[in-house]
Short mmCIF file of C-alpha atoms and ligand atoms in Angstrom, two decimals:
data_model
loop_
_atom_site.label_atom_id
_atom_site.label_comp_id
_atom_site.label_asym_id
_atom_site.label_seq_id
_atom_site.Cartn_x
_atom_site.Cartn_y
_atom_site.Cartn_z
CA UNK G 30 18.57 -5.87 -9.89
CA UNK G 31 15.81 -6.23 -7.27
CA UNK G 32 15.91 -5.01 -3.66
CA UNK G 33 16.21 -7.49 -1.02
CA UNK G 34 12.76 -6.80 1.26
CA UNK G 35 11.14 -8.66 3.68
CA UNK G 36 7.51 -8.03 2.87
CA UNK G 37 4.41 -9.32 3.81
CA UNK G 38 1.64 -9.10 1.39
CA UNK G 39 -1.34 -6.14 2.06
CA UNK G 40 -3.99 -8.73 3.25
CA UNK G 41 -1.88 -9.83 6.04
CA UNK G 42 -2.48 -6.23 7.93
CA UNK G 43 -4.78 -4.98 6.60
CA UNK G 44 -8.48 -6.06 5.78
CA UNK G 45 -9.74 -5.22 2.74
CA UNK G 46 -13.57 -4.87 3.99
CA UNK G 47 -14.08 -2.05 1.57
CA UNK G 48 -13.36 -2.12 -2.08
CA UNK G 49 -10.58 -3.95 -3.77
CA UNK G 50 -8.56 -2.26 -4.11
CA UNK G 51 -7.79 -0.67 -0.65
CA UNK G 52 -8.95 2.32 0.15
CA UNK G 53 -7.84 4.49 3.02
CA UNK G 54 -9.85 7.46 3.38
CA UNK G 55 -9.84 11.02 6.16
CA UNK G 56 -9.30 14.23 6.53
CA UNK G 57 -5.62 15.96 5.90
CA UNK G 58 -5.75 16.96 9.22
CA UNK G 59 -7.80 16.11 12.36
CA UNK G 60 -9.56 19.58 13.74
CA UNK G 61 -12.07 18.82 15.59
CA UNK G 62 -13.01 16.05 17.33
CA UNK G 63 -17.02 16.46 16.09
CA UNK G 64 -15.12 16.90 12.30
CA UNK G 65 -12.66 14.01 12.71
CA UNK G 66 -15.29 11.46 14.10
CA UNK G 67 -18.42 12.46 11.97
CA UNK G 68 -16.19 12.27 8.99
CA UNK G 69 -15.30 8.92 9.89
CA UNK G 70 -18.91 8.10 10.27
CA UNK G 71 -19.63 9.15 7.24
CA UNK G 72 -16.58 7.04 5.36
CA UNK G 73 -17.64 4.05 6.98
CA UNK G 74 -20.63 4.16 5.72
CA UNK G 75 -19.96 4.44 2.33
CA UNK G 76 -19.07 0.38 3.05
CA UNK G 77 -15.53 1.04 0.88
CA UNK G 78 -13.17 2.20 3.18
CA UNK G 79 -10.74 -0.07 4.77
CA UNK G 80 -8.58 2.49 6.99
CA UNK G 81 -9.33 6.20 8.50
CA UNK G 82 -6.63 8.63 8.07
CA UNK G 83 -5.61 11.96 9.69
CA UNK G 84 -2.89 14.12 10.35
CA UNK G 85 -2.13 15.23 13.60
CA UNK G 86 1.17 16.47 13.59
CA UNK G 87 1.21 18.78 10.43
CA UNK G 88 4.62 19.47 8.06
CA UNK G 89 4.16 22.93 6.83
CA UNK G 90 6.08 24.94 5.03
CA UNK G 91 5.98 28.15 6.41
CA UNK G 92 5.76 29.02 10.57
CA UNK G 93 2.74 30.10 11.73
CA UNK G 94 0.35 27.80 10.13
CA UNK G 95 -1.54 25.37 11.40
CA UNK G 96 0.75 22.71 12.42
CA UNK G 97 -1.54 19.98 13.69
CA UNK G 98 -3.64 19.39 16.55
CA UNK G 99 -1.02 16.95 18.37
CA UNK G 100 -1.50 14.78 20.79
CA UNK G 101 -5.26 15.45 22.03
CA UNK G 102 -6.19 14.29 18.59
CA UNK G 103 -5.21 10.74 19.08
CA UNK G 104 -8.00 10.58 21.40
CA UNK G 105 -10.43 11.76 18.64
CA UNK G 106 -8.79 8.86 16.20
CA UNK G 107 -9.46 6.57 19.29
CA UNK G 108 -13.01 6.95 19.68
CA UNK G 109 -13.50 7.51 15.70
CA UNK G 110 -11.98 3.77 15.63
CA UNK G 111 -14.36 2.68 18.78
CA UNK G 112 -17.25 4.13 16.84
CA UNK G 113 -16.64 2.93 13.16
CA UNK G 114 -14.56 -0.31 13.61
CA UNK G 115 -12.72 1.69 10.99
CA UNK G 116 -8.37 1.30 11.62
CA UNK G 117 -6.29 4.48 11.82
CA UNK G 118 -3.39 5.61 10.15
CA UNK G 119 -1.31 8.68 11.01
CA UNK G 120 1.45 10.26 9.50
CA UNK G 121 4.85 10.23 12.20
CA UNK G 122 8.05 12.22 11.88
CA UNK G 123 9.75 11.38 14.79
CA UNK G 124 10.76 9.33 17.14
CA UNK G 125 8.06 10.63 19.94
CA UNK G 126 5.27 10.29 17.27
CA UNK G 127 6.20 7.06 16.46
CA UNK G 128 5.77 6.52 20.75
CA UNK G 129 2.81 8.24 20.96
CA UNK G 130 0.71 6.89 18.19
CA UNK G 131 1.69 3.56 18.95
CA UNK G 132 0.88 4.19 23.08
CA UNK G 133 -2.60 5.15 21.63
CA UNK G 134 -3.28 2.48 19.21
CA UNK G 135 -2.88 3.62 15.80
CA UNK G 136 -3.18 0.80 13.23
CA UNK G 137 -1.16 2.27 10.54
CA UNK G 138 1.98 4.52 10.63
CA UNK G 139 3.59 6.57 7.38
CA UNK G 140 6.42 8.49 6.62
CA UNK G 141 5.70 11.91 4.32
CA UNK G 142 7.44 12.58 1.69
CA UNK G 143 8.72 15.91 3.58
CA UNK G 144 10.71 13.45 6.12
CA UNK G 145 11.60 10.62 3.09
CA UNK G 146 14.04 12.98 1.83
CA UNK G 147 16.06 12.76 5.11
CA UNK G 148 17.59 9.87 6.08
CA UNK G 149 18.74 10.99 9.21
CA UNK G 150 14.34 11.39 10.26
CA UNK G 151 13.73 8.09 8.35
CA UNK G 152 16.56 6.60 10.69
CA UNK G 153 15.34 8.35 14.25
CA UNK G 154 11.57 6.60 12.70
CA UNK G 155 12.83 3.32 11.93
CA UNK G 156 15.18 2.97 15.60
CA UNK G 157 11.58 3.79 17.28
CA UNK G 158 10.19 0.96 15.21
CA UNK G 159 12.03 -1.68 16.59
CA UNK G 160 10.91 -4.48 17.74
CA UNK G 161 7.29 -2.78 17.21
CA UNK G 162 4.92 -5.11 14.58
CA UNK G 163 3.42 -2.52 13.47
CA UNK G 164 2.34 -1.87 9.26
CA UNK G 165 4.36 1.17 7.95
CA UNK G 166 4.08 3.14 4.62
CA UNK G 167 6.34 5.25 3.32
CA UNK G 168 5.86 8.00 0.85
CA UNK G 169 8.07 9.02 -1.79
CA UNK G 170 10.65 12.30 -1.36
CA UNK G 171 9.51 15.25 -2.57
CA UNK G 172 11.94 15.21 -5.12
CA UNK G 173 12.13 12.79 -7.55
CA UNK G 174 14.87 10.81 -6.41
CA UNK G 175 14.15 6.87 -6.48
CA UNK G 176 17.13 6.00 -4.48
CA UNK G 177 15.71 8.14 -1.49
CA UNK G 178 12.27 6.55 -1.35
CA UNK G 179 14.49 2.92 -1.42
CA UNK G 180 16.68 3.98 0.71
CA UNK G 181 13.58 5.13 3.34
CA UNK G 182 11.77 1.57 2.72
CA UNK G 183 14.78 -0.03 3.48
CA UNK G 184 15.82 1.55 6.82
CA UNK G 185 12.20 0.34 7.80
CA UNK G 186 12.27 -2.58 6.75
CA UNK G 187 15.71 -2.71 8.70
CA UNK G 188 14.11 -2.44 11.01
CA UNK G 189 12.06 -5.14 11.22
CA UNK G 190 9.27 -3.83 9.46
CA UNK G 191 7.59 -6.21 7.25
CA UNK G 192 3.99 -4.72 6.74
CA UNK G 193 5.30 -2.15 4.59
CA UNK G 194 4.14 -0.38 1.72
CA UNK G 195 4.60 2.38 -0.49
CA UNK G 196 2.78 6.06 -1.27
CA UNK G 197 3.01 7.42 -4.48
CA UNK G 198 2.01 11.47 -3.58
CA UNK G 199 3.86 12.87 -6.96
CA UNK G 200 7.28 14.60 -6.59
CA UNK G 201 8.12 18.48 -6.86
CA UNK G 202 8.84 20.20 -9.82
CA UNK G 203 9.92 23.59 -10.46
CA UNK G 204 7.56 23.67 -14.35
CA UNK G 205 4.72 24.47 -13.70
CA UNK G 206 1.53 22.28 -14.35
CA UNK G 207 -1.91 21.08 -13.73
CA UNK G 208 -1.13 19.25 -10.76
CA UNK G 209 0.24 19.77 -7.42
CA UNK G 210 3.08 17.28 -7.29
CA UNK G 211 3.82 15.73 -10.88
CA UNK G 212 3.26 11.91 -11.05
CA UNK G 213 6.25 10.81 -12.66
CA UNK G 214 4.56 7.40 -13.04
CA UNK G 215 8.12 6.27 -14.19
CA UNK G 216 9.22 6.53 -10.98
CA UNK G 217 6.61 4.16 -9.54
CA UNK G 218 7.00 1.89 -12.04
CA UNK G 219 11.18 1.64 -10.97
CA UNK G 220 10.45 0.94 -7.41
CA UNK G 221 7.72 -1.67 -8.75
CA UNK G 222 10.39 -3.25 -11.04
CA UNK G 223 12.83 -3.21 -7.95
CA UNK G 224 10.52 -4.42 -5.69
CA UNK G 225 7.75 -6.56 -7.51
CA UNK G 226 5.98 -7.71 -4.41
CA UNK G 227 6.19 -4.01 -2.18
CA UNK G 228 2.19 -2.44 -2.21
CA UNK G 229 2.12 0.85 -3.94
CA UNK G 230 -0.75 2.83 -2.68
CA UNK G 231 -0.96 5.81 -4.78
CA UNK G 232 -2.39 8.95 -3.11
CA UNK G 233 -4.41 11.08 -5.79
CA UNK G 234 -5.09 14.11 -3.08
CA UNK G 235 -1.54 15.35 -2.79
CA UNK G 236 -0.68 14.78 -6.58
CA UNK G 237 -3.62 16.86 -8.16
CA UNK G 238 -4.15 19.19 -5.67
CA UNK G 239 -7.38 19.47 -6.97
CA UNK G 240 -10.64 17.40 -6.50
CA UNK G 241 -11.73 17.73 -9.77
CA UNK G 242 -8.61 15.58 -11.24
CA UNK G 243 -8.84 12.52 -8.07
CA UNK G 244 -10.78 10.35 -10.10
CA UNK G 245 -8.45 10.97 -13.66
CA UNK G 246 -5.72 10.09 -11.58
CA UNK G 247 -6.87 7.03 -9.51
CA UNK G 248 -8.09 5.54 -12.35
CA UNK G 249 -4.47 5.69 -14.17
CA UNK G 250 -3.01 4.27 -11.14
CA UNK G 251 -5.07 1.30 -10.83
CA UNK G 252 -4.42 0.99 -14.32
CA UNK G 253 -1.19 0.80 -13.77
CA UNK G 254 -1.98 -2.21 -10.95
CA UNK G 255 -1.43 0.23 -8.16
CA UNK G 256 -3.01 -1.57 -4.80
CA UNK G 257 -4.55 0.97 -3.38
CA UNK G 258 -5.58 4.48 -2.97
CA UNK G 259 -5.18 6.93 -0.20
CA UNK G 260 -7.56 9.96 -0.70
CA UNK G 261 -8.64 12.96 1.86
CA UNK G 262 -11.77 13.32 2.61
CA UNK G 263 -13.52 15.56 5.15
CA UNK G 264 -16.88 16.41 6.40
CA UNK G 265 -16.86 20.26 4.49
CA UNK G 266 -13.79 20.61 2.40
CA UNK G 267 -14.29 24.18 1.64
CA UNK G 268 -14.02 25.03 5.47
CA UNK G 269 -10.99 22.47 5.73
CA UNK G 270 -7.86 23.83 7.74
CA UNK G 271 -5.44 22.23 5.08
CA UNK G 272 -5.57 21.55 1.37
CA UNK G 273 -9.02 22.35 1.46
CA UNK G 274 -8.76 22.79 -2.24
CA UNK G 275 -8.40 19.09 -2.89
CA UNK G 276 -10.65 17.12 -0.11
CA UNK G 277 -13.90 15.44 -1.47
CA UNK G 278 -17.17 14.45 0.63
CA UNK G 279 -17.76 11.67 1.59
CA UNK G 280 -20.36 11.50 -0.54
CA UNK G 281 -18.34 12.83 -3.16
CA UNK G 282 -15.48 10.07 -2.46
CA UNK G 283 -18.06 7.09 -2.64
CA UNK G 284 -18.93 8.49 -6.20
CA UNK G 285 -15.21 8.64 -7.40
CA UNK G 286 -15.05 4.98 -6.26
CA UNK G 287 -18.37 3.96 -7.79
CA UNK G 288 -16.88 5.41 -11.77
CA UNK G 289 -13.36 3.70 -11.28
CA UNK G 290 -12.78 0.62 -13.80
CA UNK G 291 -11.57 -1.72 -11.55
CA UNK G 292 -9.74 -4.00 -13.90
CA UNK G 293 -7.42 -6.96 -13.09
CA UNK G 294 -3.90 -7.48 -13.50
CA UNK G 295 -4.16 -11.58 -14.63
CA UNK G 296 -7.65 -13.06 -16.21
CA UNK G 297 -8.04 -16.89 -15.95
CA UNK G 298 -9.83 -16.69 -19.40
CA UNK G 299 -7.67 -19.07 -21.73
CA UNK G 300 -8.99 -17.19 -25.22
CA UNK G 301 -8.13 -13.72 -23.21
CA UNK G 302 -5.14 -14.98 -22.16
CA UNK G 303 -4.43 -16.42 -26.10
CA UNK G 304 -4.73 -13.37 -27.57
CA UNK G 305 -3.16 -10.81 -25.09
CA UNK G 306 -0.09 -13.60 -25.88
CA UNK G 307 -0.39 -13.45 -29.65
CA UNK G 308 -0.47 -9.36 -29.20
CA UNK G 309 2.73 -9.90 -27.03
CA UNK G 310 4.50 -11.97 -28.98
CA UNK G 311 4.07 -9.28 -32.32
CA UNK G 312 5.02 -6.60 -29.46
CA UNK G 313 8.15 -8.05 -29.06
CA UNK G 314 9.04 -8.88 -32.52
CA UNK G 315 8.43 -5.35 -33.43
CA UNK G 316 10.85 -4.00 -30.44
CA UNK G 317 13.47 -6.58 -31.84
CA UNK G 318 13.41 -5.07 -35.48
CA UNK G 319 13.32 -1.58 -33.55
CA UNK G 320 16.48 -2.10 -31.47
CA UNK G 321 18.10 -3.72 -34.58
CA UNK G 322 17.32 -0.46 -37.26
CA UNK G 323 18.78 1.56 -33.51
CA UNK G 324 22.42 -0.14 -34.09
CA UNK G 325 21.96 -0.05 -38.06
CA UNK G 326 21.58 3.64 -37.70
CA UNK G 327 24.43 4.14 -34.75
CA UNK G 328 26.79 2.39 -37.52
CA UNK G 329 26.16 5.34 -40.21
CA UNK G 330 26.19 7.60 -37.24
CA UNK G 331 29.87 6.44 -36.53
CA UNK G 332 30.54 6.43 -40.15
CA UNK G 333 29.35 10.17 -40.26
CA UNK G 334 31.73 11.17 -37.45
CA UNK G 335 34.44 9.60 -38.90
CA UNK G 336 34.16 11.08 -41.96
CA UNK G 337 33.62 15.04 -40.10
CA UNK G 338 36.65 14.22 -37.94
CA UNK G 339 38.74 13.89 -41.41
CA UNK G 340 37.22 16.92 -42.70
CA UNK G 341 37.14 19.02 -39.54
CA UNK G 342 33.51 19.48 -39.97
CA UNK G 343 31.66 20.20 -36.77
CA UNK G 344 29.47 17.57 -34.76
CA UNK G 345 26.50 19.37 -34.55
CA UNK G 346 24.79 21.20 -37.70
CA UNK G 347 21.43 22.84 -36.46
CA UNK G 348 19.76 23.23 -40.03
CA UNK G 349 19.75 19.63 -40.44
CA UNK G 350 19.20 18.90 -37.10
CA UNK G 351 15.47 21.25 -37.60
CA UNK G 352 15.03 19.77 -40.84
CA UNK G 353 15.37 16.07 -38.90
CA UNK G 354 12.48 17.07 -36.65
CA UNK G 355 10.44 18.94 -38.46
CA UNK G 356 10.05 16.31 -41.49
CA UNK G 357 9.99 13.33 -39.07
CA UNK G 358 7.57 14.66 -36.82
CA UNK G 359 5.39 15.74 -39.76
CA UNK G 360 5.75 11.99 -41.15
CA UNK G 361 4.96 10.70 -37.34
CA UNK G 362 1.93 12.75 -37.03
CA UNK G 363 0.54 11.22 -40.30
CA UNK G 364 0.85 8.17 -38.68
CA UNK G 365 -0.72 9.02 -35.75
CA UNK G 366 1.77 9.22 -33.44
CA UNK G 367 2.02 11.89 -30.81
CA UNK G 368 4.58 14.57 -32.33
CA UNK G 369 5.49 15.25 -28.23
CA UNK G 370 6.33 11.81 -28.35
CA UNK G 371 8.14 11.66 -31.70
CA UNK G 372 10.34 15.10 -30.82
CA UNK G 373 11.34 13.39 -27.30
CA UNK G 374 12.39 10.16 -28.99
CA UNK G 375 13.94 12.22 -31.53
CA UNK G 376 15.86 13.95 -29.20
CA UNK G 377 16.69 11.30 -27.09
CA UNK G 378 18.65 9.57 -30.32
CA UNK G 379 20.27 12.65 -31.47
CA UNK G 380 21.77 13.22 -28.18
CA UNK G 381 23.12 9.57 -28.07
CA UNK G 382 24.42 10.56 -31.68
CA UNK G 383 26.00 13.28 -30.20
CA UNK G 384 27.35 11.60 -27.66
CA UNK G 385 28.96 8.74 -30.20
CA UNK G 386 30.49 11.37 -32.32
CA UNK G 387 31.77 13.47 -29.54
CA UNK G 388 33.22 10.32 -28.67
CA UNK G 389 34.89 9.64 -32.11
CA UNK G 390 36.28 13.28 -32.21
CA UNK G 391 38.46 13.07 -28.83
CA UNK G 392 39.02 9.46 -29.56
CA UNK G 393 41.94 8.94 -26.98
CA UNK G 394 41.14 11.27 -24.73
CA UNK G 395 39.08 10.97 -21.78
CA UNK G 396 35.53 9.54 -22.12
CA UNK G 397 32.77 12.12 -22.49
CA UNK G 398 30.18 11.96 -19.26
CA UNK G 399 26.58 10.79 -20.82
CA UNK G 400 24.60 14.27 -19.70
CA UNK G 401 21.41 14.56 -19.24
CA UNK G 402 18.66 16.42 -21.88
CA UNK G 403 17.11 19.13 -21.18
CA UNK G 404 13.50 17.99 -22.27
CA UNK G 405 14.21 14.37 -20.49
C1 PEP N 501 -0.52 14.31 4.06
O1 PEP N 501 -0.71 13.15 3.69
O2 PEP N 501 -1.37 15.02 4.59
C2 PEP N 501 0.79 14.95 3.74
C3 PEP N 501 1.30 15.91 4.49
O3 PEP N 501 1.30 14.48 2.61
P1 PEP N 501 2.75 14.56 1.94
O4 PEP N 501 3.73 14.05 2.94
O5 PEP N 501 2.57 13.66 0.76
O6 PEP N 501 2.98 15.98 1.54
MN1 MN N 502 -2.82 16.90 3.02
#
């Protein structure tokens, strides 16, 4: 299935003076106006930024914190603009944002992730929107929920919206990791399958957390043929208001750029193309054979529950079950596969075994729900 969007392609709103591709570049939030336009002095100057970005009106989670600057710093974003030639971008949550950024000439409107989740918000946004011709981008809910983030670009886009893109910013999870918002790259790749022609901008900042880990994850997201990056940037992180902890300089920005691999999703070369099609073609002979030993294997798996079902034996037996991973993932490893990989694909079978058999056992009864694993 794909979605049905009206979308017009990146270079039709936005120009891609800086590096390919975009970049949009700013402080979290605007403080000052001496921070917010020397900052933006100092991005344009780098020569790869396309778009300056700040927050004015600030989500937080508890009361009490900073919560923006408001309105007064849309003047700041005006002369910043004046100054640099650089276009702004500003995050809106409401319906008077939406007004007042567009009264004082923002380029570039998004949607956080904090108001994606509500479609109520994403509706009060997208009623302010109409008739406007303005680019939007929308990030993903903080949970991962790809219906929500598809159900936001579409209200938009509703709208008449048709400069629209998406943020990847990583989505909330309750295990605790390395980064600030898990990437769940899967999740990016679904709304890319849905939507093959939509501009995913993925936003390194919010997913690490952590400058030291921007340029790991940019990279995989241009790898994966992202079309742009939005990262925060500001003057002196370690004085910043918000997320200090993962703004770069400038300076240090232009240097995170400079190391990416910028690689290209097609090549013209005929040889390159030859042999990436020779390695595709094996690819897909192997996931044949693969898929056929998968139905080969759910046969004796039927077979087996059968055969407990006339011998009351029970579905599950955890000795062999252990003795399943532990010997396969010792025989994976040896191979060289990952045994994290091996146990989750492992595990992903034995609970569509499960499933079969479970079936087989209550056969006329009422059809057991596919649940959900634990480790998935
Ligand atoms: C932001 O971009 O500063 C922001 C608040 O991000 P998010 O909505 O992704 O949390
Ligand atoms: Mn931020």
């Amino acid at each position: 299935m794909k979605l049905n969007l009206n979308i017009q392609p990146l270079n039709t709103w936005i120009n891609k003076a800086g590096i390919e591709p975009l970049l949009i570049a700013g402080p979290c939030s605007a403080e000052t106006e001496d921070q917010l336009v020397a900052t933006a002095h100092l991005l344009a100057k780098t020569g790869k930024v396309s778009a300056l970005r700040a927050g004015i009106w600030k989500p937080r989670t508890r009361p009490g914190e900073f919560e923006g600057i408001g309105s007064i710093g849309l003047e700041w974003l005006k002369r910043a603009k004046a100054e640099t030639g650089l276009p702004t971008a500003v995050e809106v949550a409401t319906a008077k944002h939406v007004e007042e950024a567009l009264a004082a000439g923002v380029d570039i409107l998004w949607v956080g992730a904090r108001s994606t989740v509500n479609p109520f918000t994403v509706q009060e946004i997208a009623d302010a929107l109409r008739g406007v011709d303005v680019p939007v981008m929308v990030k993903n809910p903080v949970n991962p929920d790809l219906s929500l983030w598809v159900g936001a670009l579409e209200r938009i886009n509703n709208a008449g919206i048709t400069k629209l893109a998406a943020i990847h910013r990583g989505f909330s999870s309750y295990e605790k990791s390395a980064f600030r918002n898990e990437p769940m790259w899967d999740l990016a790749i679904g709304l890319k399958t849905l939507a093959p022609h939509l501009p995913i901008i993925n936003d390194p900042s919010h997913i690490t957390g952590n400058r030291d880990l921007i340029g790991y994850i940019s990279q995989k997201a241009l790898d994966l043929d992202m079309q742009g990056l939005m990262i925060e940037s500001h003057i002196d992180p370690t004085v910043a208001w918000t997320d200090a902890k993962q703004q770069v300089t400038p300076a240090a920005l232009s240097d995170i750029i400079d190391n990416l691999h910028l690689r290209k999703p097609e090549v013209r070369d005929a040889a390159v193309n030859d042999k990436l099609h020779e390695l595709r073609n094996q690819i897909d002979k192997i996931d044949d054979l693969l898929i056929q030993k998968m139905a080969e294997r759910m046969q004796i798996v039927e077979k087996i529950g059968n055969y407990k079902k006339d011998n009351d034996i029970t579905i599950l037996q955890v000795n062999r079950w252990d003795e399943i991973l532990q010997k396969r993932i010792g025989y994976a490893k040896a191979l060289k596969l990952s045994g994290e990989f091996t146990e989750k694909f492992l595990e992903l079978m034995h609970s569509e075994s499960i499933r079969k058999q479970t079936e087989i056992m209550n056969e006329g009864q009422e059809a057991a729900p596919a649940e959900k694993l634990t480790h998935a």
